[in-house]
Amino acid sequence: MTPQPSSTSSVSADADLVRFFDPAVGRTVVKLQPGQCYVTSDTGELISTLLGSCISACAYDPALGIGGMNHFMLPGANGGLRWGEAGRAARYGVDAMEHLLNELFKAGAQRQRLQVKLFGGARVIAGRLLVGERNISFAHHYLAVEGLRVAAEDVGEHCARHIRFYPDTGRVQVRRLPMTQKPDIVETEQAYGVRLMSDPLQGPIELFHS
């Protein structure tokens, strides 16, 4: 018997998500901003985002034809990640990853089937503390601890990335862009980081093991 996703094709919903129809691909584009996450099995949708030093994880269950993407960064500019102490910065990354996985598991996805791809983590400003590298390190560490293999990645370097993820097939299109073409991405990510530091974390997230 072929496994089926939950009854609703758009599993996770957020009133703040931007949606528009792209006639070039014949799909509705769901555009993620920093801090957002979306999971769907709708064959008429794709998920898109623009990344600088932030990270997006795309996770896909091929048996169900369901997938999701998040968009996150670790706040703060100094110090390393204290994995054993679950430092404040790392908690934001953990929450972002758990949110994505929880939505997939609640929709019927199975951990052993998940294919995960990572994107982003660019060096946005040459000479600045390696925020992008820190985000990449976190993502690699988290997935290793959770026993999830990275099927593919395009991370680091000094370029922005426009990502398009087809959640029903797992296909990802990556367009690399010179940072000079996207100067506003630095301001957007800095504002997001400031907002994270001033917004206390709410309670712990329960992970649905599947």
XYZ file of C-alpha atoms in Angstrom:
210
model
C 0.000 0.000 0.000
C 1.414 3.379 -1.000
C 1.802 5.735 1.997
C -0.250 8.908 1.834
C 0.439 12.362 3.258
C -2.030 14.083 5.538
C -5.370 15.090 4.069
C -4.308 18.702 3.470
C -1.704 19.285 0.808
C -0.344 22.436 2.454
C 0.647 20.949 5.791
C 2.028 24.057 7.464
C 0.461 27.462 7.026
C 1.605 30.961 7.971
C -0.534 34.020 7.306
C 2.628 36.064 6.691
C 3.883 33.860 3.859
C 4.078 35.560 0.467
C 2.485 33.635 -2.409
C 2.296 34.393 -6.114
C 1.705 32.421 -9.288
C 4.646 32.020 -11.683
C 3.347 31.243 -15.184
C 6.857 30.267 -16.318
C 6.702 27.101 -14.188
C 2.939 26.840 -13.771
C 3.124 26.783 -9.977
C 2.332 28.961 -6.999
C 5.565 30.190 -5.418
C 5.628 30.291 -1.604
C 8.360 32.751 -0.652
C 10.107 32.316 2.705
C 11.604 35.138 4.747
C 14.128 34.607 7.584
C 12.539 32.661 10.417
C 9.824 31.036 8.312
C 9.155 27.390 7.452
C 6.728 25.688 5.070
C 5.803 22.060 4.369
C 3.564 20.878 1.527
C 2.765 18.016 -0.836
C 0.916 20.243 -3.299
C 2.147 19.542 -6.832
C 1.090 23.061 -7.769
C 3.493 24.740 -5.343
C 7.203 25.389 -5.009
C 9.062 27.022 -2.119
C 11.508 29.838 -2.776
C 13.888 31.973 -0.738
C 16.925 34.235 -1.036
C 19.932 33.372 1.126
C 23.038 35.187 2.235
C 24.633 33.951 5.456
C 21.352 32.290 6.475
C 20.789 28.569 5.965
C 17.882 26.748 4.361
C 17.354 23.033 4.837
C 15.162 21.297 2.254
C 13.803 17.955 3.486
C 11.865 15.510 1.300
C 10.161 12.138 1.725
C 10.141 10.478 -1.728
C 7.579 7.839 -0.747
C 4.994 10.476 0.171
C 6.020 13.185 -2.265
C 6.072 15.722 0.552
C 8.759 18.213 1.454
C 9.514 21.381 3.325
C 12.020 24.178 3.701
C 13.102 26.471 6.526
C 15.186 29.664 6.549
C 17.226 30.480 9.647
C 20.409 31.879 11.110
C 22.101 31.783 14.490
C 21.980 35.170 16.239
C 24.986 36.801 17.833
C 28.366 37.683 16.387
C 30.859 36.395 18.924
C 31.970 33.108 20.357
C 31.582 29.519 19.293
C 28.646 27.196 19.613
C 28.445 25.435 22.960
C 26.853 22.193 21.841
C 26.881 20.534 25.257
C 25.386 23.612 26.929
C 22.713 24.176 24.261
C 23.733 27.828 24.066
C 21.172 30.493 23.263
C 22.314 30.879 19.659
C 22.179 27.144 18.980
C 18.633 26.943 20.359
C 17.335 29.111 17.517
C 18.827 26.727 14.979
C 17.461 23.721 16.870
C 13.985 25.268 16.926
C 14.113 25.962 13.182
C 15.188 22.409 12.358
C 12.744 20.783 14.777
C 9.893 22.862 13.384
C 10.639 21.586 9.877
C 10.987 17.955 10.975
C 7.919 18.065 13.227
C 5.696 19.290 10.407
C 6.991 16.537 8.119
C 6.583 13.809 10.741
C 3.047 14.959 11.610
C 2.206 14.663 7.900
C 3.426 11.059 7.834
C 7.035 11.430 6.660
C 9.481 8.821 7.968
C 12.904 9.722 9.324
C 14.681 6.901 7.494
C 13.310 8.099 4.151
C 14.124 11.787 4.506
C 16.517 13.365 2.021
C 18.005 16.619 3.327
C 19.768 19.279 1.270
C 21.492 22.388 2.661
C 21.992 25.798 1.091
C 23.361 29.207 2.075
C 25.882 30.128 4.741
C 27.660 32.644 2.509
C 30.374 35.008 3.640
C 28.199 38.065 3.173
C 30.787 40.698 4.094
C 34.454 39.982 3.383
C 36.515 40.179 6.559
C 33.506 39.945 8.877
C 33.303 37.241 11.529
C 32.352 34.020 9.787
C 28.641 34.015 10.562
C 27.867 31.916 7.493
C 30.436 29.285 8.446
C 28.965 29.129 11.935
C 25.503 28.508 10.499
C 26.887 25.740 8.260
C 28.677 24.125 11.196
C 25.472 24.121 13.219
C 23.425 22.540 10.417
C 26.000 19.784 9.849
C 26.229 19.062 13.574
C 22.463 18.982 14.083
C 21.832 16.593 11.202
C 24.661 14.299 12.333
C 23.223 14.130 15.854
C 19.761 13.377 14.448
C 21.154 10.661 12.181
C 20.068 12.458 9.005
C 22.406 12.354 6.023
C 23.056 15.415 3.875
C 22.121 14.270 0.369
C 23.434 17.437 -1.300
C 24.558 20.932 -0.406
C 25.695 24.236 -1.865
C 27.053 26.303 1.012
C 29.650 28.929 1.875
C 31.595 31.181 -0.504
C 30.893 34.848 -1.206
C 27.586 34.789 -3.087
C 23.884 35.071 -2.483
C 21.670 32.168 -3.519
C 18.166 32.121 -4.926
C 16.657 28.727 -4.062
C 13.630 27.067 -5.615
C 12.512 23.792 -4.029
C 9.904 21.495 -5.570
C 8.616 19.688 -2.455
C 6.687 16.987 -4.307
C 9.790 15.787 -6.201
C 12.730 16.938 -4.047
C 14.207 18.907 -6.947
C 16.136 22.072 -6.049
C 17.188 24.853 -8.392
C 20.012 27.110 -7.206
C 20.905 30.411 -8.792
C 24.098 32.002 -7.483
C 24.131 35.794 -7.417
C 27.006 38.225 -6.749
C 26.450 39.990 -3.424
C 26.667 43.297 -5.313
C 23.362 42.405 -6.989
C 21.641 41.867 -3.646
C 22.972 44.542 -1.251
C 19.670 44.566 0.663
C 20.190 40.994 1.858
C 22.865 42.144 4.331
C 20.498 44.675 5.891
C 17.660 42.142 6.018
C 19.769 39.497 7.773
C 21.261 41.997 10.228
C 17.770 43.200 11.173
C 16.664 39.584 11.621
C 19.624 38.879 13.897
C 18.847 41.912 16.057
C 15.213 40.822 16.319
C 16.235 37.335 17.454
C 18.442 38.683 20.211
C 15.644 40.904 21.550
C 12.924 38.241 21.301
C 13.214 35.651 24.095
C 12.723 32.026 23.151
C 9.408 30.528 24.096
C 9.129 27.055 25.600
C 10.845 23.940 24.278
C 9.650 22.234 21.113
C 8.542 18.613 21.293
C 10.076 16.469 18.581
C 7.854 13.812 17.004
C 10.187 10.855 16.501
C 9.208 8.886 13.418
